[in-house]
Structure formats: C-alpha cells, structure tokens
Amino acid sequence: MGLKGGPTQDEVMAVSLAKLGIRPGDRVADVGCGTGKVAVAAARTAERVYAIDRRPEAIACARQEAAAAGAGNIEFFEGDAVDVLRDIDRLDAAFVGGSRRLPEVLDLLAGKVQGRIVVNAVMVGTLHEAIASMQRLGIFVEAVHLQVSRSAGIAGGMMFKPINPVYVIVGGAGCS
Amino acid sequence: MGLKGGPTQDEVMAVSLAKLGIRPGDRVADVGCGTGKVAVAAARTAERVYAIDRRPEAIACARQEAAAAGAGNIEFFEGDAVDVLRDIDRLDAAFVGGSRRLPEVLDLLAGKVQGRIVVNAVMVGTLHEAIASMQRLGIFVEAVHLQVSRSAGIAGGMMFKPINPVYVIVGGAGCS
Amino acid sequence: MGLKGGPTQDEVMAVSLAKLGIRPGDRVADVGCGTGKVAVAAARTAERVYAIDRRPEAIACARQEAAAAGAGNIEFFEGDAVDVLRDIDRLDAAFVGGSRRLPEVLDLLAGKVQGRIVVNAVMVGTLHEAIASMQRLGIFVEAVHLQVSRSAGIAGGMMFKPINPVYVIVGGAGCS
Amino acid sequence: MGLKGGPTQDEVMAVSLAKLGIRPGDRVADVGCGTGKVAVAAARTAERVYAIDRRPEAIACARQEAAAAGAGNIEFFEGDAVDVLRDIDRLDAAFVGGSRRLPEVLDLLAGKVQGRIVVNAVMVGTLHEAIASMQRLGIFVEAVHLQVSRSAGIAGGMMFKPINPVYVIVGGAGCS
C-alpha cells in the first residue's frame, strides 16, 4: 500500500520484540502501527494488542494483515495516539514505530506501561527526542544502533547490501 | 564460566531465532551450545531441544542455565557434533553457534532438518565455509551482517559502543 | 599521555581530512587538538596550522608530536577555543576534534573560515548540537556516520573488531 | 559512463589512500582504474601513476577525468593487468579497485611494490581471495571493514542512508 516508512524490517522487528519481552497474558500497544506487521507478530504471544494509527489507509492495511494471519486479538484504533492512549488504562508493553507528538506519547506510556517501551527511530531528531523524554521521565534503559546488511548475489559472487540503520530506544518503568 | 566466545549477544540471538522460525512442537538442535543461552530461549517455543557441545564445562554450564530457567525439555549431549547428530533422526530447525568440522555438520543437518538452519559466525573463514557448504548443498537462503552498537553513558552525554559484528547465515531445505 | 578520547583513529582522520580539502597555502585551525595527530597531518599540506587546546598536557603532547614529525608550521595555543579563535582573523579550514561551548565555536568559525569546517563527534548530543548549530548558521553540508572494523587474528582464523563509531559533521560557508 | 561498480566512494578512497601512504616521487599503479578517480587523486602526490583497465570505455573515461583535473603524470594502459604489470619494473604502491585474476595480480605486485598494496573489495569471495593471497605471499597487514552512512534530509528531519560496505585489504612487502 506504499505507507510512508514501509514495514519494519525483519531483523529490526526481532530485536525490538526481544527488548519488549512480551509474555502470554500481556496487553500491548503498537503506536503508529503502519502495515500492522509488528502488531501481528506481537499478537502471537500477547493476549491483546492495540494497533493505533491516524492514517485510515494504515488501519485498513493492518486489518487485512491481521485477518490474513488469523490474528483475532488485535483491536484497531484510527486516530491520534495521544487521544487513543488516554482511554486505555493499563498496558504491559508498548512499541512505537512512528508517531507525531512523541514526547506526549511517551509521557502517557510512562504512566500506563508496566513493562518495556520500545521506540524505533531512523531520524536523528527522533533518537534525541526519545532519549531526552525517557531520561526526563526516569525510564530510559538503553538505545541500540542496528546496522543490518544482507547478502545479495552479483555476477560471480556475493556482496552485502545495507538497509537503513535504525535506532531502537528502550525504556521501562523503574529501570533507569 | 569464561567459555570461549561467550554467550550469544541478545540482539544477535533475537535475529537468529527469528530466522529459525521455531514453532510449537518443533525439535531443534543447538550445535556448540556453549552457555546454553540459545537452547534455553529456543526451548520456550520448541517441544524439544538437543544441546550439543564437546566441552564438559559448556554442558555443565548449559545444564545449570536450563535448570535456573526451568527448561525441562532440553537434552544435553557432550561430544562431537558430527557423532551426536548421526543418532538424531529428524529435526525441524538447527542453530550452529560454533563448531569444528562445519562442512560435515552442515552435510548432516541438510539431510535431517525440515526447516531452517542458522549459523552464527564471527570469523571470515567461517562465513565463507558456511556459505560455500550451503551453496554446495543447495540450501543457501541468505547471510546477514549484524553490526550492533549500544548506548553508553559518558561524562556529559551518551555515545554508542559497538559489539563485535556477527554474520548470521541462513539455510533451509528446498529454499535455495 | 592518556588524554581523554585518545588520538583520532587513522580511518576517521583520513575521512575528516578529505572532507576538509586542505590545499597548499591554507591556514587551518585544529580545535581541541589533543595529541596533535590531526594538526601534524594537516601541516603536511597547509601553510600554517593553529593547534588549540585548553589542557596544558595536550599542548605539551602535541608540541612533542610536531617536533618528532619535523612540523615547524604549527602554532600552539593553550586556552579556551572561543578566546583563541577571536584573535585569529582568517582561516581556510577548521577541524573540531572536541570542544566545550561547541555552538559558540561554530559561530566564530562560520565567520572566519573560507572553506570547510569538520567536526568529529562520538556523543549523540554533540552530533545534534553540531548539526543544529550549522543549520542555524546556514552552513550545514552533510554528516557521515563511520563504522570501522579492523581484522584481528584469533585462533584458527580472522575476525573483525569494531572501533567506536564516529560522526563526521561537515559545514562550509555558502554551501548549505 | 555507467561503468560497472561506479567510482570509488569519497570516504572509501580517503581511507584507501591513507593506507597506501603515497609520498612525493612515488610510482603508483591503479589496477582496474575504472573512472580514473583514484588515479587522479593519487597523481596529486605521486610522481607517476599507471592506470590500468581492460575496458576501453574505462580508459576513455579515465583519460577524460585526468585531462579535466590537469593531471599530466598518469599513463594509461588498456589491457589485462597481469600482462601490463609484467612490463612495469618497480612500483612504490599499488591500488587494486577491481580485477579478474586477483591472485596472479597480487603475486606480481608482491614482487614489484616497495610499499603498500591496497585492495578494495565488496564481494565476500574477493575479501577471502585477497587475504588468502596476501597471507600466502607473507605480505598481509590488515583488513578494514568500512560502513559509511550519509545524512539525508527527509520530511521533518534527518536520517542516515548507508552506502555499500567495503573491505579495504592492506598488504606490504616485509610487513607481515
């Protein structure tokens, strides 16, 4: 569907989910869910996933992904993350793949999430904003810079082609 | 216990397990299991994990890890991987964290593993050997170069410290 | 001498000098010169290099490096870069290996440097500050993230060991 | 001109030239010179550069680059590097940007080059071949993995876009 940013790359999703540490029974928010790829993956372990995006085409795409994967435990919210999150009373983990108003989103998440909050950032400004917000809230755990390159066959051999580097910023209540 | 190589780093393990794609019911081999970290993680989803290492101190350490994690579905084999694998008749996935005689190990695995085979390599020679063996066997899928850097606080700010880059080489029957 | 930060790594220096594009006849500032390594390298092409550091032990070390290399065209300034730069009327290029008061330093350099200004940063905050300052001054050209790993022999083979990633931020009058 | 591989990237060229350590008076070979970019850069310091490529369109392009840069000290050879190198009796440094028959080229260079030999490789097989050849010849010094990402402005911010990682393999007579 050509959503801006495209789906989270497999390796980045694997690391992000590992940092989230979702357990059976968990309620998980996917903020800026885009194509729904992370929501569907999280729904394999979590009891309930809240997939939030303000773009109707993202929610439509994510619904389709969820249906195709047989994931019946995802609730979809088309709207601004700040508004949607206000109405959710408790979360065990939250993934932020993209969002406007990131500091406000992190403020809200810090008050509701029992476990880990993981932000993916490609922009330097977002990295800075995520770390500064988490440090202000006293929940910053770590940031990881992931540089993934994949093999590609070319005439007579194999080389590595890099994908865009991603920052994975991790926070958690009481972990700082 | 100071095993050579040390435990697989979290981010590398996350990517390796994602590439393995272990499902409930699977039988999985962990070749060169070292501290047992990957075996224990795999045992959360797999039905049975075969943890193999020729070093008694590795098997002792891995047993302890498994016990601490309450993982009762891991079988331990102290011995040469080639000998041990000969006696296992079917596998759904295999992780090779380290091994002597890698080409022979991959020969055996190619004949027994229904799903994915994932090799972790830090040495250039091992990367080359793993790819060449998988290509010869017609099971090469892809290789990924993972460069992970983690935030570290220093006076007045935060920087990124890199861990050793790792190659994750992926094979699978009938995927090449 | 154990100066904080240590000397600029060869590969990072090579890229930084290439971005500076020093030509014969140039006057070049090395702000936060540390061990003097970059000043000495720049002095091979430049007509005159101003090496500035507020730490007496850095200036002592840099003087020694310059003497050992037979570089007679370096002037040393022990003091705060902002104070020292005020008294220098024209520069063709400037390298900032480290500095307190980076925004003020860049303000001054933007007004005096005819060619390129190159900042090396390992901290995320410094990256952010350098880019923001250069954008405010209308001189930002580009930023480069350099991840260098070097071969290291280990038992039975060769692996790659990474050095700390460095950001090279490039500015120049009238280039933005 | 759309030559395969394209010109050596600035940052990779800067590191490669720094490893070569060309001095005034040096005679330098550029094997697989392509667009001539490295030959022209080397010619700024070297006394004489031998630019070799078996593709007529590469030699034509390199001649044009040299003329545009006013580099009158480059000799061009259209032909197989092995044949051309046989007729050159002494070299101070050699850069190999690409070549068929790499082991034979390195055999020849090892016998003629007084200083450094630097190979750029993007393919894993070339990396392996370059290291193995240099080790066999007793001239291997080091290999460096360069991962460069450059800033790119996107809506509302700045991110880093990676270029293809390159291996820089360094050899030298009597250095191993």
XYZ file of C-alpha atoms in Angstrom, chain C residues 19 36 43 50 54 61 63 66 78 100-101 103 105 114 147 152 154 158 167:
19
model
C 36.247 16.439 3.778
C 48.288 16.810 17.898
C 50.549 20.600 8.481
C 46.772 26.664 14.714
C 42.783 24.245 26.950
C 51.951 16.273 23.902
C 54.306 20.010 20.679
C 55.063 18.112 15.965
C 46.801 26.732 25.356
C 33.251 22.713 25.130
C 30.996 25.542 24.002
C 27.833 26.364 19.376
C 32.991 27.846 18.492
C 36.582 30.409 3.897
C 31.709 2.454 11.414
C 42.126 -9.340 14.221
C 42.244 -15.293 16.535
C 40.420 -13.860 11.401
C 30.067 11.104 13.300
